[in-house]
Coordinates of C-alpha atoms and ligand atoms in Angstrom, one line a residue:
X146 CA 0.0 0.0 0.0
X147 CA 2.9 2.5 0.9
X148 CA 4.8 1.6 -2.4
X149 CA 1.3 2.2 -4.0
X150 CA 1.0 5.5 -2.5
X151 CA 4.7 6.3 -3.4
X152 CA 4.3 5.5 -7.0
X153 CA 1.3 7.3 -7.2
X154 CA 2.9 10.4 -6.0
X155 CA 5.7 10.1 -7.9
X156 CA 4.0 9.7 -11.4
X157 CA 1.7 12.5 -10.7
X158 CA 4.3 15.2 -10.0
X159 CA 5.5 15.3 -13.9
X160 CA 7.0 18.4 -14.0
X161 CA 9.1 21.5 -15.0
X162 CA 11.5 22.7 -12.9
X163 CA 15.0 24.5 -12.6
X164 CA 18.3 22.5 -12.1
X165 CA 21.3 23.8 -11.0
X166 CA 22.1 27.0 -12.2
X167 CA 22.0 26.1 -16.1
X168 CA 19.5 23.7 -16.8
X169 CA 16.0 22.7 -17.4
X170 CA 15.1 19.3 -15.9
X171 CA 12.3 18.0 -17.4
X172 CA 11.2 14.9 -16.2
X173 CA 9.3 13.0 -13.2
X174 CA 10.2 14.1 -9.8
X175 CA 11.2 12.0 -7.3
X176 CA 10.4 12.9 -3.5
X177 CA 13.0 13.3 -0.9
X178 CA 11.4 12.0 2.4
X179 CA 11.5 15.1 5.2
X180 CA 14.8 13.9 7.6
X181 CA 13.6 13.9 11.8
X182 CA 13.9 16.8 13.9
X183 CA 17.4 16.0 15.8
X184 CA 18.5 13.6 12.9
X185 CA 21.7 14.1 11.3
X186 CA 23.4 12.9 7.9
X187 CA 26.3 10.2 9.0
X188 CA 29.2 11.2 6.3
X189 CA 32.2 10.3 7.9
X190 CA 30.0 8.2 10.7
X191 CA 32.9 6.6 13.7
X192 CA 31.3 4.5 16.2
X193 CA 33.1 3.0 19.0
X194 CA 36.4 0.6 18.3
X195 CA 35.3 -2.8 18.5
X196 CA 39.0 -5.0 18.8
X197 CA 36.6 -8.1 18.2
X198 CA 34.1 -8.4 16.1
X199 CA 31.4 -10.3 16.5
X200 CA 29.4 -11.7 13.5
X201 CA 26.2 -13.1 12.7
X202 CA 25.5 -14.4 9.0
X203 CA 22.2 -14.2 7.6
X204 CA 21.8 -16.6 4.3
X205 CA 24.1 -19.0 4.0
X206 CA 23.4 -20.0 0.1
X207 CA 25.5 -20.0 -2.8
X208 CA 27.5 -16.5 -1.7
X209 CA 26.3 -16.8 2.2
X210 CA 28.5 -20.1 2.5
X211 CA 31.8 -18.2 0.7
X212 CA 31.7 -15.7 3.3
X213 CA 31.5 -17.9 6.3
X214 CA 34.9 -19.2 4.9
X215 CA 36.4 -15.5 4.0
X216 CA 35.1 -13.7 7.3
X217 CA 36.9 -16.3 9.3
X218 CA 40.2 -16.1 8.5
X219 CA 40.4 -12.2 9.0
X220 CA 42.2 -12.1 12.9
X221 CA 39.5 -10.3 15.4
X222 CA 36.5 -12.1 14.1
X223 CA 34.5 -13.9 15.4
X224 CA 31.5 -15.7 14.0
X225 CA 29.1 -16.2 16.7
X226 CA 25.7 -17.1 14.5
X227 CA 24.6 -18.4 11.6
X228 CA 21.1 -18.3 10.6
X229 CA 18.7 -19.5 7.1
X230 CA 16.1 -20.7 6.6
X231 CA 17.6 -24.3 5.4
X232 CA 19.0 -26.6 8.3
X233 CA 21.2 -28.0 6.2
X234 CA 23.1 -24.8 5.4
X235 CA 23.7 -23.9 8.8
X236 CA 25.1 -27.1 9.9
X237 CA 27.1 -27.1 6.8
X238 CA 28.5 -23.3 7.5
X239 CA 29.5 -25.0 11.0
X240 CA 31.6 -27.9 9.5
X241 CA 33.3 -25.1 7.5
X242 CA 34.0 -23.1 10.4
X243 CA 35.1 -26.7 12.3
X244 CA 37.2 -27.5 9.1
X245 CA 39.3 -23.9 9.6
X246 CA 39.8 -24.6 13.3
X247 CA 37.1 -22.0 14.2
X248 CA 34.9 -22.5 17.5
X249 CA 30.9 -23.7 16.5
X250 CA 28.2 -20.9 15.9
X251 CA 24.9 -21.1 17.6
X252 CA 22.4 -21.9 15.2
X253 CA 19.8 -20.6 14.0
X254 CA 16.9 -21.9 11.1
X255 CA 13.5 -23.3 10.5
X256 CA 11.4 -20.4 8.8
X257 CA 11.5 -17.2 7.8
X258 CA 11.3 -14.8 10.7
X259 CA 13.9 -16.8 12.4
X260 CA 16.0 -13.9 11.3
X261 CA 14.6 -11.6 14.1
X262 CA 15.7 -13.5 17.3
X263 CA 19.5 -13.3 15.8
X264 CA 19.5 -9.5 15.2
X265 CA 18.1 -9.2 18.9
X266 CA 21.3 -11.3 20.7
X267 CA 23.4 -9.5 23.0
X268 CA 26.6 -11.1 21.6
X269 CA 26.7 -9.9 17.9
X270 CA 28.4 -6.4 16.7
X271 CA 27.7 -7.1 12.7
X272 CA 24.9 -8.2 10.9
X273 CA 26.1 -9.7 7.7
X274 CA 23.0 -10.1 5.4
X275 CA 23.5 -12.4 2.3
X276 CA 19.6 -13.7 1.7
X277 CA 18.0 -13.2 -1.6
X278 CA 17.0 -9.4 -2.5
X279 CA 13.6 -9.4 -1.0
X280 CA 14.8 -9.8 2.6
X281 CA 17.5 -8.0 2.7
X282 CA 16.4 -4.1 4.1
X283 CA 13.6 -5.3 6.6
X284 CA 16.5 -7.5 8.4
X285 CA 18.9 -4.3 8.0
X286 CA 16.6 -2.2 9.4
X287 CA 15.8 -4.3 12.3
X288 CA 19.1 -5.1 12.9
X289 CA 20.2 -1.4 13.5
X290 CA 17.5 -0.7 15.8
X291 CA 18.5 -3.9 17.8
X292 CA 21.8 -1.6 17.6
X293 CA 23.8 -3.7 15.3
X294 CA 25.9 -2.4 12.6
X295 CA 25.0 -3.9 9.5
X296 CA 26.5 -4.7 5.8
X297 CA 24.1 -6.1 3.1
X298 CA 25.0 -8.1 -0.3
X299 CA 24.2 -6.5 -3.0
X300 CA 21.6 -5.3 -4.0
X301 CA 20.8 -3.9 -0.2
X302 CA 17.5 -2.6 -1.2
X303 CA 14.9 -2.7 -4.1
X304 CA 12.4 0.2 -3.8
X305 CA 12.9 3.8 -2.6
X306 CA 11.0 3.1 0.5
X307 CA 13.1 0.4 1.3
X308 CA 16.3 2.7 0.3
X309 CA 14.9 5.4 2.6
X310 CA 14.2 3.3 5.5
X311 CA 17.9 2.4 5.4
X312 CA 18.9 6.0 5.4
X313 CA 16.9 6.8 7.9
X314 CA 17.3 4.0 10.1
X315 CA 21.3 4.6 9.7
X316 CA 21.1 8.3 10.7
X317 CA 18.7 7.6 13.8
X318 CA 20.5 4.9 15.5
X319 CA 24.1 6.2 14.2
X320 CA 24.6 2.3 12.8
X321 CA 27.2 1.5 9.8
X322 CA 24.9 0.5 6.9
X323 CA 27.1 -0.8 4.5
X324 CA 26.3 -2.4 0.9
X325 CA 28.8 -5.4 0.3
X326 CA 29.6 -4.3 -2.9
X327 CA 32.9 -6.2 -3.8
X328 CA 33.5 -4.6 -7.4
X329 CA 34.8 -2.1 -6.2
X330 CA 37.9 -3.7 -4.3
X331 CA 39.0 -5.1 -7.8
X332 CA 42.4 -4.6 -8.4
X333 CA 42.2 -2.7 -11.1
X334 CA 39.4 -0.3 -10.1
X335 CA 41.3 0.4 -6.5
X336 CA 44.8 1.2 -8.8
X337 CA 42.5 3.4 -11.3
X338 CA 40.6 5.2 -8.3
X339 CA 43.8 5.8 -7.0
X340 CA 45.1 7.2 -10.4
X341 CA 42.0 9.5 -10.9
X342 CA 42.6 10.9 -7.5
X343 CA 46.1 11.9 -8.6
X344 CA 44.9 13.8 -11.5
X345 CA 46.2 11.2 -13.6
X346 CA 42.8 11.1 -15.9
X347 CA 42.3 14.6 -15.8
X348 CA 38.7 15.5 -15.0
X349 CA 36.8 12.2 -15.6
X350 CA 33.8 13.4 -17.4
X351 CA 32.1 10.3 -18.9
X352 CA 32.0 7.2 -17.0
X353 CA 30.6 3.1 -18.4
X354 CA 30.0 0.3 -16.4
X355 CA 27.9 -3.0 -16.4
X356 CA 26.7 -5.8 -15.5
X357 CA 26.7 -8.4 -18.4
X358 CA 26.5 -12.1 -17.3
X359 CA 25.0 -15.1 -18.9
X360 CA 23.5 -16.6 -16.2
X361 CA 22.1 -19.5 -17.6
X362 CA 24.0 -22.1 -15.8
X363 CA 23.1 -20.3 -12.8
X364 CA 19.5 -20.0 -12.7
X365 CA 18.9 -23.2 -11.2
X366 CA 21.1 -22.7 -8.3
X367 CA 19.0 -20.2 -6.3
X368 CA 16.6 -21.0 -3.5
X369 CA 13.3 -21.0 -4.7
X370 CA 14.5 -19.3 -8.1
X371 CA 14.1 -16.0 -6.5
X372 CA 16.4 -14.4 -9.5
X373 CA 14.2 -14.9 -12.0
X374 CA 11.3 -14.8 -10.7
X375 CA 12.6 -10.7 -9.8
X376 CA 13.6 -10.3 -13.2
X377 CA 10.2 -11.9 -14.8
X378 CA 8.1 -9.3 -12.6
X379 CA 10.1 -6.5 -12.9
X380 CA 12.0 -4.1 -16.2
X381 CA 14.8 -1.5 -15.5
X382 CA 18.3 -2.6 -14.3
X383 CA 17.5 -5.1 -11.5
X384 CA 21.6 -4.8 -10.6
X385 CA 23.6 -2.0 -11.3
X386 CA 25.5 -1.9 -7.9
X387 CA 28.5 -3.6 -9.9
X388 CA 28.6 -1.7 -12.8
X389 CA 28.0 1.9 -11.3
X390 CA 29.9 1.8 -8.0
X391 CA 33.4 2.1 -8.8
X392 CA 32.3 5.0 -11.4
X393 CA 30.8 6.7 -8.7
X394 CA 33.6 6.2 -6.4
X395 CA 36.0 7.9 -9.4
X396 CA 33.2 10.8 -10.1
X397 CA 33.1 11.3 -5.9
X398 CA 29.7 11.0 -6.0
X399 CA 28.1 12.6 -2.9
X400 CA 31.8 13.8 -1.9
X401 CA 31.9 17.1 -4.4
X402 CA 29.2 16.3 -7.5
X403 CA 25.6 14.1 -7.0
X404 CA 23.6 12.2 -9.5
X405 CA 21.1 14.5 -11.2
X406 CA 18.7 11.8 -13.1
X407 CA 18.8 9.1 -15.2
X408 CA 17.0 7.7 -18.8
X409 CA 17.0 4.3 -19.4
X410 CA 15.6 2.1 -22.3
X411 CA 15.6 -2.3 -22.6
X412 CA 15.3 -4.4 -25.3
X413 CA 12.6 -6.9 -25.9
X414 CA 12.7 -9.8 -23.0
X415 CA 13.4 -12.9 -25.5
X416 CA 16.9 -14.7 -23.6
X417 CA 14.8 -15.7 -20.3
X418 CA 11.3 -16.4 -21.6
X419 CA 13.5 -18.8 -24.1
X420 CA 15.5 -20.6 -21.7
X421 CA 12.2 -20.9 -19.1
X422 CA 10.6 -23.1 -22.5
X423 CA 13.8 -24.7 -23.5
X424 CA 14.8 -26.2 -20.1
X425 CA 11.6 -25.9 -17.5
X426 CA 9.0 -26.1 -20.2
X427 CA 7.0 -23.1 -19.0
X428 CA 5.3 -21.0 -21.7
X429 CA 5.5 -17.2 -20.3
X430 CA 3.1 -14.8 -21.2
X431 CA 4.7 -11.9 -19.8
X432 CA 8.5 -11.4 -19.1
X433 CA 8.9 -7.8 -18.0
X434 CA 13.0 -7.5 -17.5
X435 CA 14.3 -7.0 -21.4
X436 CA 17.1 -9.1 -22.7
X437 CA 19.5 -5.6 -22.7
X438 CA 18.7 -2.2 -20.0
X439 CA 20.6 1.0 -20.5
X440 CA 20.6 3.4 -18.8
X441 CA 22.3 7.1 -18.8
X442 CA 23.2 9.8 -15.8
X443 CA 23.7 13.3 -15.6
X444 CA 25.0 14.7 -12.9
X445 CA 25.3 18.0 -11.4
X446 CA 29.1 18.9 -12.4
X447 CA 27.6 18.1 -15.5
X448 CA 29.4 14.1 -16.6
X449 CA 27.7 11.5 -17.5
X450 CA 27.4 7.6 -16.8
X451 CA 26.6 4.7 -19.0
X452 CA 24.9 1.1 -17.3
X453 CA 24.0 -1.7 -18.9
X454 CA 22.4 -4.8 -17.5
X455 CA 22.6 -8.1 -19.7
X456 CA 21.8 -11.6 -18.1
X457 CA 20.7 -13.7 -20.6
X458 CA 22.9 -13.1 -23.9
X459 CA 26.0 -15.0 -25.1
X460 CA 28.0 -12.6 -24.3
X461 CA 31.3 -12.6 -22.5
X462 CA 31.3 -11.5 -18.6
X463 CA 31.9 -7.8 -18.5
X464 CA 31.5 -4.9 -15.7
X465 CA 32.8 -3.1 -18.6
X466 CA 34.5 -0.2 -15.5
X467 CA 35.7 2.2 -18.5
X468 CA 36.3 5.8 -17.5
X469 CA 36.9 8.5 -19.7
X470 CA 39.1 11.6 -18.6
X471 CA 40.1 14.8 -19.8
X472 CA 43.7 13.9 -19.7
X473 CA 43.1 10.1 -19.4
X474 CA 41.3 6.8 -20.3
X475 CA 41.2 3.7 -18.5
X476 CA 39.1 0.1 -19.7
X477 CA 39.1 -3.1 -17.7
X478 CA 36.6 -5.0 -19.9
X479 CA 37.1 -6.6 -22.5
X480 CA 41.5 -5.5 -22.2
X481 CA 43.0 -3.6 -19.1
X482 CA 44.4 -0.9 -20.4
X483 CA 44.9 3.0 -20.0
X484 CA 45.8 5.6 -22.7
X485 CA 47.1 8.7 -21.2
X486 CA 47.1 12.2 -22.9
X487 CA 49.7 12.6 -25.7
X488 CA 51.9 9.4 -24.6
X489 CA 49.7 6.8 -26.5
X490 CA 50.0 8.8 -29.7
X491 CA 51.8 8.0 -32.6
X492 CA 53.0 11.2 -33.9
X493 CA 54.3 9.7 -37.1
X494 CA 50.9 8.0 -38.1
X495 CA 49.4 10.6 -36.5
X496 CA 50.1 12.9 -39.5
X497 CA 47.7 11.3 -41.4
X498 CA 44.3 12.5 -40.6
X499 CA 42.7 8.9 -42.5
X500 CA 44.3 6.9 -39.9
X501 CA 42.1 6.0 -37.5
X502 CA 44.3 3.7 -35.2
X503 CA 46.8 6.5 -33.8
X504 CA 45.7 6.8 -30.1
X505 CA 46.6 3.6 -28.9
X506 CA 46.6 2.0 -25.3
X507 CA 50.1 2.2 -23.4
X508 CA 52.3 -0.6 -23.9
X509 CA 51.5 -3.1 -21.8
X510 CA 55.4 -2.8 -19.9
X511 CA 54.4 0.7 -19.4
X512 CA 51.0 0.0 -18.1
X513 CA 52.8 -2.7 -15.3
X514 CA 55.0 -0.2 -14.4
X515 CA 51.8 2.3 -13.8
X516 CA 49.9 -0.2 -12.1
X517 CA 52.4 -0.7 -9.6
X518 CA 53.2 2.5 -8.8
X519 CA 49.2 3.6 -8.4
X520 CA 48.6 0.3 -6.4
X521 CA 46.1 1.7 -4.1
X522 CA 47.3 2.6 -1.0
X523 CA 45.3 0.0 1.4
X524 CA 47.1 -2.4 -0.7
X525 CA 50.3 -4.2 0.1
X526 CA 52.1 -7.3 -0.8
X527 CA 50.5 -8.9 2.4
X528 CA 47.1 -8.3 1.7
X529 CA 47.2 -9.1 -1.8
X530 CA 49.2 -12.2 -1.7
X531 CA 46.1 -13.6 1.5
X532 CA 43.1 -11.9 -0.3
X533 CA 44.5 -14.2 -3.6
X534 CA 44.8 -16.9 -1.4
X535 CA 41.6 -17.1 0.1
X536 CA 40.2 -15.5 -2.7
X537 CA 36.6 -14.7 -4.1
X538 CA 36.4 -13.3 -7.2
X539 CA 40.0 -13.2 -7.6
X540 CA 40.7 -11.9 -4.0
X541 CA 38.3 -8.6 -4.1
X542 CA 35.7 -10.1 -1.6
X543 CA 38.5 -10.9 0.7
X544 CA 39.5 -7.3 0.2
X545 CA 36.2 -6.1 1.0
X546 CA 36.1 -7.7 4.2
X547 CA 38.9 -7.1 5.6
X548 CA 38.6 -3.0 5.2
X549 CA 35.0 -3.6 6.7
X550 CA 37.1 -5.5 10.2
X551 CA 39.8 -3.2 9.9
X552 CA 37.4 -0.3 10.1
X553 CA 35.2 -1.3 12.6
X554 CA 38.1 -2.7 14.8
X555 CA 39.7 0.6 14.4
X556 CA 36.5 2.8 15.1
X557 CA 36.9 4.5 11.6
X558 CA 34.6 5.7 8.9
X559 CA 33.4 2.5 6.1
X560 CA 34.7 2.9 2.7
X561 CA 31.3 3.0 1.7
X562 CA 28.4 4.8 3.7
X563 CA 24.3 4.1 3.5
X564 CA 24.3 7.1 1.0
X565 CA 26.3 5.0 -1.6
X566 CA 24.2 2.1 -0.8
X567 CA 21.5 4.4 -1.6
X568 CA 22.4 6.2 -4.9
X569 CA 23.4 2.7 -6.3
X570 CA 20.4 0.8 -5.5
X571 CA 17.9 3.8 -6.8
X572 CA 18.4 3.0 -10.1
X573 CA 16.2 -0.2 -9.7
X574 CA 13.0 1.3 -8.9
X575 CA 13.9 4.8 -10.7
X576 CA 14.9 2.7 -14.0
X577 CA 11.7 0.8 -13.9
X578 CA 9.8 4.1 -13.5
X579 CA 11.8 5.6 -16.7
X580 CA 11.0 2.8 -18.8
X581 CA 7.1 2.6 -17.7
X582 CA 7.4 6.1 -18.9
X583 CA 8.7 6.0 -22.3
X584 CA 12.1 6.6 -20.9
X585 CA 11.2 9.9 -19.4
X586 CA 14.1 11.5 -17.4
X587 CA 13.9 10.6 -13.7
X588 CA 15.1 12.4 -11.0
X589 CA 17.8 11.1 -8.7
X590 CA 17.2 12.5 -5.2
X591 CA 20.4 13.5 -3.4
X592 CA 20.0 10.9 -0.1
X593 CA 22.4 13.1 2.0
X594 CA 19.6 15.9 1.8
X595 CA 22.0 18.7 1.4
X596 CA 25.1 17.4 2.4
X597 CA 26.4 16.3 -0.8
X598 CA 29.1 18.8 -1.5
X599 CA 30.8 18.3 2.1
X600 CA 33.1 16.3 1.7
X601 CA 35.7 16.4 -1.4
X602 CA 36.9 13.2 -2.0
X603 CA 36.5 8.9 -1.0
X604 CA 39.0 8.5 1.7
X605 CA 40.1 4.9 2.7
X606 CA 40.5 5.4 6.5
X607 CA 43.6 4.0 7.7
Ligands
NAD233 N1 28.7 -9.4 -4.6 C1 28.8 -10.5 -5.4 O1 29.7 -10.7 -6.2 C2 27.6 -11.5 -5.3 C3 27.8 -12.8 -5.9 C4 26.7 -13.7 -5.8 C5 25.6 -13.3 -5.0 N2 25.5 -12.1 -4.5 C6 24.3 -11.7 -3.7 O2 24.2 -12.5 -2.5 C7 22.9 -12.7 -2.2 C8 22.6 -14.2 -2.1 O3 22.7 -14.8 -3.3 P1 23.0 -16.4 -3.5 O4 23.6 -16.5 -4.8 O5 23.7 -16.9 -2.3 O6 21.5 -16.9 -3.4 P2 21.0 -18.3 -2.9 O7 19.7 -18.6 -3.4 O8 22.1 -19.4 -3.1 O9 21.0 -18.1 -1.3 C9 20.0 -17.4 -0.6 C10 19.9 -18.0 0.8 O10 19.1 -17.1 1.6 C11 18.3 -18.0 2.4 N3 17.2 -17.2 2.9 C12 16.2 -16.6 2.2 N4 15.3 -15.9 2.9 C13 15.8 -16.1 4.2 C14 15.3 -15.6 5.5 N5 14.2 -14.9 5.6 N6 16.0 -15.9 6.6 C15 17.2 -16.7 6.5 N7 17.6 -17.2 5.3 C16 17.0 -16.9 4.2 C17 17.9 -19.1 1.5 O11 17.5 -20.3 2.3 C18 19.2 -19.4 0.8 O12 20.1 -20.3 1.4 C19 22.1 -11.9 -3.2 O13 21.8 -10.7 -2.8 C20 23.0 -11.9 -4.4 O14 22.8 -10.8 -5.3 C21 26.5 -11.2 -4.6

């Protein structure tokens, strides 16, 4: 009924109105909830050190059961529970922590609310939240107001009510809400980042990223197919957090320029409908999520950002992570590589205007050379040689965890607050209402409700 009432408002107030000091938005509107008498925005939020930290793992699937595993060999953890529905997941998340030497976790399972009792124990610091999408921002929210800190696979939240709630919840109790959004400790997106803030790209002005996955092998993994059962009742991107967070994190998004609003248009939904006939046998009338979403941002400084979401072509993986730059241009997918100002040009071929090949990538000996000097700072040899050996993804979700311990152990600021949760899970319900709208522009509010140009750059806390 809320989401109804939401919706409604949000379609009727289709209007004109002034942007910056420039522009003329024209678009659909999207309200900003009014923030609590006494409530404050938590940029830069420190909470008390906590020298152990004591866990509780909600979900213990696919992605659930790799964490159990990477969360436990960071020193000061401590998993105390495990909870899912599934018996059989718990018990098997407690033979892995048995396997690694690890003391047993109280258990927790048996239905769906069994959730609540674990954010209420005494003995927990973190909620760690890796359940399908559905469930993830009621237990976030509950779990801050039982005064846990909390950090969410992605994506955290799926409508703006739930995104709100999450912001607000954050602010009142003064609780870490952080999305587990693991791109973004790639290797090559922490040594870009680090580059950008340097000045090596110049001004980055145009920004792509993606989330292109065939996920056909896949779709029978997940508990009670939630995944596609999102994506047949819902169009717009139903996961940018990938594809848009480490270009937000080089535009400093909410840390000196905002997200103004976004267009998106999709493709016909053939891929999924197909392989739901093909392999299950199931003739769908309606498949809303189309084969191919894009979607374009402006924001206020005036750059712009391209997403794509693709789950069902035969097409190679790609989070595409390509930023262009004044001075600068960097492209993880489908080649690393950087070209940088006048250094990648051939000035002999570059005499002839027909020759369209002159501004090349660096050679690849030059481009080592660069990455190790720009290896991001909260990098050493240490880190990088346990998060490959543990690994996820290559060693980025051991990354990711460990900066979310070290932080908390250390009483410092996340790497990533409840307003980046926010402005990368808004394009899910503000894509779908694009597209329902014959790609109107759609406003992006700014979740830090006036506080977006207070800080000037992301800072890794150290
Ligand atoms: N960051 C990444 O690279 C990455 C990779 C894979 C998955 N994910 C995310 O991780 C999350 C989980 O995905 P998955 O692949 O493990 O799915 P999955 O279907 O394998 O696991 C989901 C688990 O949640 C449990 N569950 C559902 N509702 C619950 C509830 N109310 N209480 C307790 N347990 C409940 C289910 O029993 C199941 O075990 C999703 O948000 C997904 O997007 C992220």
């Amino acid at each position: 009924m809320k989401n109804k009432i939401f919706i409604t408002i949000l379609l009727t107030s289709i209007f004109i109105y002034g942007y910056g000091e420039t522009r003329t938005f024209q678009g659909i509107r999207t309200p900003i909830p009014r923030r609590m008498k006494g409530q404050n925005d938590v940029l830069q939020l420190t909470c008390t050190p906590l020298p152990l930290v004591r866990i509780a793992i909600i979900g213990l699937g696919m992605r659930g059961s790799s964490a159990v595993s990477r969360l436990s060999q960071i020193d000061g953890v401590e998993i105390s529970a495990l909870c899912d529905i599934r018996e059989e997941q718990v018990k098997k998340a407690n033979q892995t922590l048995k396997k690694l030497g690890k003391p047993a976790a109280q258990e927790f399972y048996g239905n769906e609310n069994i959730w609540k009792k674990v954010t209420e124990l005494s003995n927990i610091d973190l909620v760690y939240v890796v359940t399908d999408w559905k469930a993830h921002a009621k237990i976030g929210i509950k779990a801050m107001k039982d005064g846990k800190h909390v950090a969410i696979e992605v994506p955290a939240a799926l409508t703006m009510d739930e995104i709100w709630g999450l912001v607000n919840t954050s602010e009142q109790t003064r609780k870490h809400c952080m999305q587990l959004e693991n791109c973004v400790y790639d290797f090559f997106e922490l040594t870009t980042l680090n580059m950008v803030q340097q000045g090596l790209l110049g001004e980055v002005i145009h920004g792509e990223g993606a989330y292109i996955h065939a996920l056909q092998p896949y779709w029978d993994k997940y508990w009670k197919d939630w995944r596609m059962r999102y994506n047949q009742k819902h169009r717009g991107d139903v996961y940018p957090t990938h594809g848009i967070g480490p270009i937000c994190q080089a535009m400093n998004i909410h840390r000196g320029d905002k997200l103004n609003y976004l267009i998106s248009v999709d493709t016909r939904a053939i891929g999924n409908p197909q392989f739901l006939k093909e392999k299950r046998n199931i003739d769908v009338k309606e498949f809303q999520n189309g084969d191919h979403t894009s979607t374009l941002i402006r924001t206020e400084k005036g750059n712009t950002i391209l997403i794509e979401h693709n789950v069902t072509s035969p097409r190679p993986y790609s989070r595409m992570y390509q930023l262009t730059g004044t001075k600068g241009f960097a492209n993880k997918y489908p080649v690393e590589g950087y070209a940088l100002d006048i250094h990648g040009i051939d000035l002999e071929e570059a005499k002839n205007h027909e020759n369209l090949s002159t501004h090349k990538f660096l050679p690849e000996s030059i481009q080592k050379e660069l990455m190790q000097k720009y290896r991001h700072p909260i990098v050493d040899d240490k880190l990088e040689a346990k998060a490959q050996k543990v690994g996820g993804h290559g060693g980025m979700d051991f990354i990711m965890d460990y900066r979310l311990i070290y932080c908390l152990q250390k009483g410092l600021p996340l790497d990533m607050d409840v307003y980046d949760l926010a402005e990368w899970c808004c394009l899910i319900p503000l894509t779908e209402v694009s597209l329902k709208n014959g790609s109107m522009p759609v406003e992006i509010p700014d979740f830090t409700r006036g506080a977006w140009n207070k800080l000037r750059k992301l800072e890794f806390a150290k």
